[in-house]
Short mmCIF file of C-alpha atoms in Angstrom, two decimals:
data_model
loop_
_atom_site.label_atom_id
_atom_site.label_comp_id
_atom_site.label_asym_id
_atom_site.label_seq_id
_atom_site.Cartn_x
_atom_site.Cartn_y
_atom_site.Cartn_z
CA MET Q 28 131.52 48.30 93.41
CA VAL Q 29 132.28 47.99 97.13
CA THR Q 30 129.41 46.41 99.08
CA ILE Q 31 128.40 45.81 102.69
CA LYS Q 32 129.72 42.26 102.33
CA ASP Q 33 133.22 43.63 101.66
CA ILE Q 34 133.10 45.66 104.88
CA ALA Q 35 131.79 42.62 106.80
CA ALA Q 36 134.60 40.41 105.46
CA ARG Q 37 137.23 42.96 106.47
CA LEU Q 38 135.83 43.22 110.02
CA GLN Q 39 134.84 39.53 110.23
CA VAL Q 40 131.28 40.35 111.25
CA SER Q 41 127.94 39.60 109.58
CA PRO Q 42 126.63 41.82 106.74
CA SER Q 43 123.50 42.46 108.82
CA THR Q 44 125.66 43.94 111.60
CA VAL Q 45 127.36 46.25 109.09
CA GLY Q 46 123.99 47.26 107.64
CA ARG Q 47 122.62 48.11 111.07
CA ALA Q 48 125.76 50.05 111.97
CA LEU Q 49 125.52 52.13 108.80
CA ALA Q 50 121.85 52.78 109.55
CA ASP Q 51 122.77 53.98 113.08
CA ASP Q 52 120.73 51.21 114.64
CA PRO Q 53 120.66 51.64 118.45
CA ARG Q 54 121.26 47.87 118.87
CA ILE Q 55 124.82 48.32 117.57
CA SER Q 56 127.48 49.70 119.91
CA ARG Q 57 129.20 53.01 119.26
CA ALA Q 58 132.57 51.25 118.96
CA VAL Q 59 131.33 48.90 116.22
CA LYS Q 60 129.68 51.79 114.36
CA GLN Q 61 132.95 53.68 114.42
CA LYS Q 62 134.93 50.70 113.08
CA VAL Q 63 132.38 50.15 110.31
CA ALA Q 64 132.51 53.82 109.34
CA GLU Q 65 136.31 53.81 109.24
CA VAL Q 66 136.49 50.71 107.03
CA ALA Q 67 133.71 51.99 104.78
CA ASP Q 68 135.62 55.22 104.26
CA GLU Q 69 138.90 53.38 103.72
CA ILE Q 70 137.67 51.04 100.98
CA GLY Q 71 135.37 53.61 99.33
CA TYR Q 72 131.92 52.28 100.21
CA VAL Q 73 128.98 54.36 98.91
CA ALA Q 74 125.44 53.54 100.03
CA ASN Q 75 123.15 52.22 97.29
CA ARG Q 76 120.39 54.81 97.42
CA ALA Q 77 118.34 53.00 94.78
CA ALA Q 78 118.19 49.90 96.95
CA GLN Q 79 117.29 51.97 99.99
CA ILE Q 80 114.49 53.70 98.10
CA MET Q 81 113.11 50.30 97.03
CA ARG Q 82 113.00 49.40 100.73
CA GLY Q 83 111.05 52.61 101.42
CA VAL Q 84 113.91 54.40 103.18
CA SER Q 85 113.74 58.18 102.88
CA SER Q 86 116.81 59.74 101.30
CA ASN Q 87 118.80 62.62 102.77
CA LEU Q 88 117.88 64.81 99.79
CA VAL Q 89 115.74 67.93 100.13
CA GLY Q 90 114.36 69.35 96.89
CA LEU Q 91 114.33 73.09 96.20
CA VAL Q 92 111.90 73.98 93.40
CA VAL Q 93 112.24 77.55 92.06
CA PRO Q 94 111.07 79.41 88.94
CA ASP Q 95 114.41 80.83 87.77
CA ILE Q 96 117.85 80.35 89.31
CA ARG Q 97 119.12 83.44 87.44
CA ASN Q 98 117.11 85.53 89.90
CA SER Q 99 119.56 86.45 92.66
CA PHE Q 100 116.77 85.94 95.22
CA TYR Q 101 116.70 82.24 94.42
CA SER Q 102 120.46 81.73 94.11
CA THR Q 103 120.95 83.41 97.49
CA ILE Q 104 118.18 81.28 98.98
CA ALA Q 105 119.70 78.11 97.48
CA HIS Q 106 123.09 78.93 99.00
CA GLY Q 107 121.62 79.65 102.45
CA LEU Q 108 119.46 76.53 102.45
CA SER Q 109 122.32 74.34 101.24
CA LYS Q 110 124.58 75.41 104.11
CA CYS Q 111 121.80 75.02 106.66
CA LEU Q 112 120.73 71.56 105.45
CA GLU Q 113 124.30 70.30 105.09
CA GLU Q 114 124.95 70.97 108.77
CA ALA Q 115 121.93 68.81 109.60
CA GLY Q 116 123.05 65.93 107.35
CA TYR Q 117 120.84 66.71 104.36
CA GLN Q 118 121.75 67.58 100.78
CA LEU Q 119 119.96 70.16 98.64
CA THR Q 120 118.94 69.30 95.09
CA LEU Q 121 117.73 72.05 92.74
CA SER Q 122 114.87 72.08 90.22
CA GLU Q 123 113.98 75.00 87.92
CA THR Q 124 110.42 75.37 86.59
CA ASP Q 125 110.40 78.62 84.59
CA ASP Q 126 106.98 79.14 86.23
CA ASP Q 127 105.52 76.39 84.04
CA ARG Q 128 103.19 74.15 86.04
CA MET Q 129 103.80 71.07 83.88
CA THR Q 130 107.56 71.41 84.32
CA GLU Q 131 106.89 71.88 88.02
CA LEU Q 132 104.84 68.67 88.10
CA ARG Q 133 107.58 66.72 86.33
CA HIS Q 134 110.18 67.83 88.88
CA ILE Q 135 107.89 67.04 91.82
CA ARG Q 136 107.29 63.55 90.42
CA GLU Q 137 111.05 62.96 90.11
CA LEU Q 138 111.67 64.18 93.65
CA THR Q 139 108.87 62.01 94.99
CA SER Q 140 110.22 58.93 93.18
CA ALA Q 141 113.60 59.57 94.83
CA ASN Q 142 111.96 59.45 98.28
CA VAL Q 143 113.27 62.91 99.17
CA ALA Q 144 113.11 63.88 102.82
CA GLY Q 145 111.14 66.99 101.86
CA VAL Q 146 110.52 69.73 99.31
CA ILE Q 147 110.94 73.51 99.62
CA ILE Q 148 109.01 75.15 96.80
CA VAL Q 149 108.42 78.57 95.26
CA PRO Q 150 105.23 77.49 93.50
CA SER Q 151 103.85 78.51 90.12
CA ALA Q 152 100.65 80.58 89.96
CA LYS Q 153 98.35 77.55 89.58
CA PRO Q 154 100.04 74.26 90.49
CA HIS Q 155 98.69 71.18 88.71
CA PRO Q 156 96.25 69.12 90.85
CA SER Q 157 98.70 66.21 90.65
CA SER Q 158 101.44 68.44 92.11
CA VAL Q 159 99.13 69.32 94.98
CA ARG Q 160 98.35 65.64 95.61
CA LEU Q 161 102.01 64.57 95.53
CA LEU Q 162 103.17 67.34 97.85
CA LYS Q 163 100.49 66.53 100.40
CA ALA Q 164 102.10 63.10 100.80
CA ILE Q 165 105.58 64.42 101.68
CA PRO Q 166 107.00 67.12 103.98
CA HIS Q 167 107.03 70.45 102.14
CA ILE Q 168 107.14 74.17 102.80
CA GLN Q 169 106.26 77.11 100.55
CA LEU Q 170 108.78 79.91 100.15
CA LEU Q 171 108.08 83.53 99.06
CA ARG Q 172 104.83 82.61 97.29
CA ARG Q 173 101.86 81.10 99.09
CA ILE Q 174 99.21 79.00 97.33
CA SER Q 175 96.37 77.89 99.62
CA THR Q 176 95.94 74.48 97.96
CA LEU Q 177 99.52 73.57 98.88
CA GLY Q 178 98.99 73.96 102.60
CA GLU Q 179 99.44 76.50 105.35
CA GLN Q 180 103.20 76.38 105.98
CA TRP Q 181 104.99 79.35 104.45
CA PHE Q 182 108.05 81.59 104.78
CA GLY Q 183 107.90 84.86 102.91
CA MET Q 184 108.15 88.62 102.67
CA ASP Q 185 105.61 91.35 103.38
CA ASP Q 186 105.23 92.21 99.70
CA THR Q 187 102.37 94.64 100.24
CA ALA Q 188 104.38 96.64 102.79
CA ALA Q 189 107.40 96.63 100.46
CA MET Q 190 105.61 98.38 97.61
CA HIS Q 191 103.63 100.60 99.96
CA GLN Q 192 106.89 101.92 101.44
CA ALA Q 193 108.44 102.45 98.01
CA THR Q 194 105.43 104.28 96.59
CA ARG Q 195 104.77 106.29 99.75
CA HIS Q 196 108.35 107.56 99.63
CA LEU Q 197 107.67 109.01 96.16
CA VAL Q 198 104.32 110.46 97.21
CA GLN Q 199 105.97 112.23 100.14
CA LEU Q 200 108.47 113.73 97.68
CA GLY Q 201 105.54 115.31 95.82
CA HIS Q 202 105.19 112.88 92.92
CA ARG Q 203 101.66 112.20 91.66
CA ARG Q 204 102.18 110.40 88.33
CA ILE Q 205 104.02 107.35 89.63
CA GLY Q 206 104.45 104.37 87.32
CA TYR Q 207 104.58 100.78 88.50
CA ILE Q 208 106.38 97.96 86.66
CA GLY Q 209 105.98 94.61 88.38
CA GLY Q 210 105.18 90.91 88.20
CA LEU Q 211 101.94 89.35 87.04
CA ALA Q 212 98.93 89.75 89.33
CA GLU Q 213 98.21 86.01 88.91
CA LEU Q 214 101.16 85.37 91.21
CA PRO Q 215 100.49 85.95 94.92
CA THR Q 216 103.63 88.09 95.21
CA GLY Q 217 102.63 90.11 92.14
CA ALA Q 218 99.12 90.74 93.46
CA ALA Q 219 100.40 91.76 96.91
CA ARG Q 220 102.99 94.17 95.50
CA LEU Q 221 100.46 95.75 93.15
CA HIS Q 222 98.09 96.24 96.08
CA GLY Q 223 100.87 97.87 98.09
CA TYR Q 224 101.59 100.30 95.25
CA ARG Q 225 97.96 101.27 94.80
CA SER Q 226 97.28 101.64 98.52
CA ALA Q 227 100.06 104.23 98.86
CA LEU Q 228 99.02 106.53 96.00
CA ALA Q 229 97.91 109.99 97.07
CA ASN Q 230 94.78 109.62 94.92
CA PRO Q 231 94.22 105.89 94.15
CA SER Q 232 91.03 106.64 92.19
CA ALA Q 233 92.79 109.03 89.78
CA LYS Q 234 92.89 107.91 86.16
CA ASN Q 235 96.47 106.83 85.50
CA ASP Q 236 96.28 105.18 82.09
CA GLY Q 237 99.48 103.42 81.11
CA LEU Q 238 101.14 103.81 84.49
CA VAL Q 239 100.87 100.13 85.47
CA GLU Q 240 102.78 97.47 83.53
CA LEU Q 241 102.64 93.82 84.63
CA GLY Q 242 104.65 90.98 83.17
CA PRO Q 243 106.93 88.00 83.89
CA PRO Q 244 108.87 88.87 87.07
CA SER Q 245 112.01 87.12 85.80
CA SER Q 246 112.18 89.04 82.51
CA MET Q 247 114.68 91.87 82.11
CA GLU Q 248 113.34 92.38 78.59
CA PHE Q 249 109.86 93.07 79.93
CA GLY Q 250 111.31 95.72 82.27
CA SER Q 251 113.00 97.50 79.36
CA GLU Q 252 109.93 97.33 77.12
CA ALA Q 253 107.55 98.48 79.87
CA LEU Q 254 109.68 101.52 80.64
CA ARG Q 255 109.84 102.45 76.95
CA ARG Q 256 106.04 102.38 76.76
CA MET Q 257 105.69 104.55 79.87
CA LEU Q 258 108.17 107.14 78.65
CA ALA Q 259 106.34 107.32 75.32
CA LEU Q 260 103.06 108.37 77.00
CA PRO Q 261 101.75 111.87 76.20
CA LYS Q 262 102.17 112.56 79.89
CA PRO Q 263 104.95 110.30 81.16
CA PRO Q 264 105.44 109.58 84.89
CA SER Q 265 107.76 111.66 87.03
CA ALA Q 266 108.69 108.58 89.04
CA VAL Q 267 108.71 104.79 88.70
CA VAL Q 268 108.58 102.06 91.34
CA ILE Q 269 109.60 98.50 90.37
CA GLY Q 270 108.36 95.17 91.74
CA SER Q 271 111.05 92.56 91.01
CA VAL Q 272 114.84 92.24 90.92
CA GLN Q 273 115.16 91.26 87.27
CA ILE Q 274 112.61 93.81 86.10
CA THR Q 275 114.67 96.39 88.01
CA GLN Q 276 117.76 95.29 86.09
CA GLY Q 277 115.92 95.70 82.79
CA VAL Q 278 114.66 99.17 83.72
CA LEU Q 279 118.13 100.34 84.79
CA GLU Q 280 119.65 99.07 81.56
CA GLU Q 281 117.03 100.94 79.51
CA LEU Q 282 117.59 104.16 81.47
CA HIS Q 283 121.33 103.87 80.82
CA VAL Q 284 120.85 103.27 77.09
CA ARG Q 285 118.46 106.22 76.76
CA GLY Q 286 120.68 108.54 78.74
CA VAL Q 287 117.90 109.53 81.14
CA ARG Q 288 119.20 111.76 83.94
CA ILE Q 289 118.34 110.26 87.34
CA PRO Q 290 116.71 111.71 89.43
CA GLN Q 291 116.45 115.04 87.55
CA GLN Q 292 114.23 113.60 84.81
CA LEU Q 293 112.88 110.53 86.58
CA SER Q 294 112.90 109.29 90.16
CA VAL Q 295 113.32 105.51 90.47
CA VAL Q 296 112.76 103.04 93.32
CA GLY Q 297 114.02 99.52 92.64
CA PHE Q 298 113.43 96.11 94.21
CA GLY Q 299 116.15 94.14 95.97
CA ASP Q 300 119.55 95.43 96.98
CA GLU Q 301 122.02 93.91 94.55
CA LEU Q 302 125.61 95.00 95.04
CA GLY Q 303 125.55 96.75 91.66
CA PHE Q 304 122.46 98.75 92.61
CA ARG Q 305 124.52 100.67 95.14
CA TRP Q 306 126.94 101.77 92.43
CA TRP Q 307 124.43 102.40 89.65
CA GLY Q 308 124.19 106.07 88.68
CA PRO Q 309 123.64 108.15 91.83
CA GLY Q 310 122.93 104.99 93.82
CA LEU Q 311 119.56 103.25 93.58
CA THR Q 312 116.86 103.90 96.14
CA THR Q 313 115.42 100.43 96.64
CA ILE Q 314 113.58 97.91 98.78
CA SER Q 315 116.02 95.69 100.66
CA LEU Q 316 114.92 92.21 101.73
CA PRO Q 317 116.99 90.00 104.09
CA VAL Q 318 116.94 86.96 101.81
CA SER Q 319 119.81 85.09 103.51
CA GLU Q 320 118.13 85.38 106.90
CA LEU Q 321 114.85 84.16 105.40
CA ALA Q 322 116.56 81.12 103.85
CA THR Q 323 118.31 80.22 107.11
CA ALA Q 324 115.14 80.56 109.16
CA CYS Q 325 113.22 78.42 106.66
CA GLY Q 326 115.95 75.76 106.58
CA LEU Q 327 116.25 75.49 110.37
CA TRP Q 328 112.49 75.27 110.82
CA PHE Q 329 112.13 72.68 108.04
CA VAL Q 330 114.91 70.44 109.38
CA HIS Q 331 113.36 70.55 112.86
CA GLN Q 332 109.95 69.61 111.44
CA ILE Q 333 111.37 66.76 109.33
CA LYS Q 334 113.27 65.25 112.24
CA HIS Q 335 110.22 65.48 114.49
CA LYS Q 336 107.89 64.31 111.68
CA SER Q 337 105.59 67.27 112.23
CA VAL Q 338 105.73 69.02 108.84
CA ASN Q 339 102.29 69.83 107.33
CA ALA Q 340 100.68 69.27 110.73
CA ALA Q 341 99.66 72.81 111.69
CA PRO Q 342 99.52 76.20 109.95
CA TYR Q 343 102.72 78.22 110.22
CA SER Q 344 103.72 81.52 108.66
CA SER Q 345 106.89 83.57 108.95
CA ILE Q 346 106.82 87.07 107.42
CA THR Q 347 110.04 89.02 106.94
CA PRO Q 348 109.63 92.83 106.84
CA PRO Q 349 111.19 94.93 104.04
CA THR Q 350 113.43 97.98 104.43
CA LEU Q 351 113.45 101.06 102.20
CA ILE Q 352 117.01 102.21 101.48
CA VAL Q 353 117.10 105.81 100.23
CA ARG Q 354 119.97 106.73 97.92
CA GLY Q 355 120.35 109.21 95.08
CA SER Q 356 117.84 107.96 92.49
CA THR Q 357 114.87 109.82 94.03
CA CYS Q 358 114.29 113.51 94.72
CA GLU Q 359 111.48 116.00 95.27
CA PHE Q 360 109.13 116.72 92.40
CA SER Q 361 109.15 120.37 91.33
CA ARG Q 362 106.93 122.50 89.11
CA ALA Q 363 107.59 125.44 86.80
CA PRO Q 364 106.16 128.86 87.74
CA ASP Q 365 103.16 128.35 85.41
CA GLY Q 366 102.21 125.15 87.25
CA ARG Q 367 103.40 122.71 84.60
CA ALA Q 368 105.70 119.85 85.52
CA ALA Q 369 109.27 121.10 85.47
CA ARG Q 370 110.69 117.60 85.15
CA GLY Q 371 109.87 114.62 83.04
CA VAL Q 372 111.19 112.35 80.31
CA SER Q 373 110.15 112.83 76.73
CA ALA Q 374 109.71 109.96 74.31
CA SER Q 375 112.87 111.07 72.52
CA ALA Q 376 115.06 111.12 75.61
CA GLY Q 377 118.47 109.64 74.90
#
């Protein structure tokens, strides 16, 4: 393995001079730094991060901790953050928790032991106390979800407004039995989206048994199963609003399998604006969220805070507004001359 001594021998300078040059020490001239860098590149020198960590030197790694990389939200965020951090001389490393707080703790411990420059985290519903303690000791920022015990620095979406817009759109089209399929209320995003749905209903106090289904936000299977239960109700909904990308995918798959005519039998508002959503059926009416812009803003802010050593110092929140995109999967609710619902999906549809 090529060492600092090999570079020093080639340049006929001391190893300490080479070490300082590689560390960008201001005592070393720009010309010497350039020569050291050229020789290091020529002979294939790679810095020994383990040795640097033992000396207490922070690495150039930034950890991204997310629940599920299969969710396009998180893969898009990872891509945006990686590009942003790379330009600033940092490297993104990815950890997946599956929303399990013990897995989350294990990843945070590993990142801490590697002396990462910072951590960007989409936290689980109830982070382990040890996770809270470890994160308080290093620069970190919460993304999408906000847990008060982890601090007051957060970049996210206006989840309440997102579901309020989606549900209000259906109410304005005349729908009254509107189903909601979304993430668990234990998650801050799940609770906010559920609140947005309920706040937009024409009659929030009306008894709507079976019209709310909450489950794992990353589960397509839950989306399919929840829709089946709703459509099997004695009085099924005339419209459905959905509170996560992967649940949306599960619902759309189930509608396709059952042969439900959209929007004639059921109006649907999805979550997220995947490329495929634009082509699905008549085009999916959905909530669009500028995830790439959110990731870039978070990355730029975090890099600035790390370099100025001011992360975790003062409360900071950045809220990105949602946009309702209306396509062909929603239409006005109509009634038969006798006052009964003219549209709806029976349990045997498909």
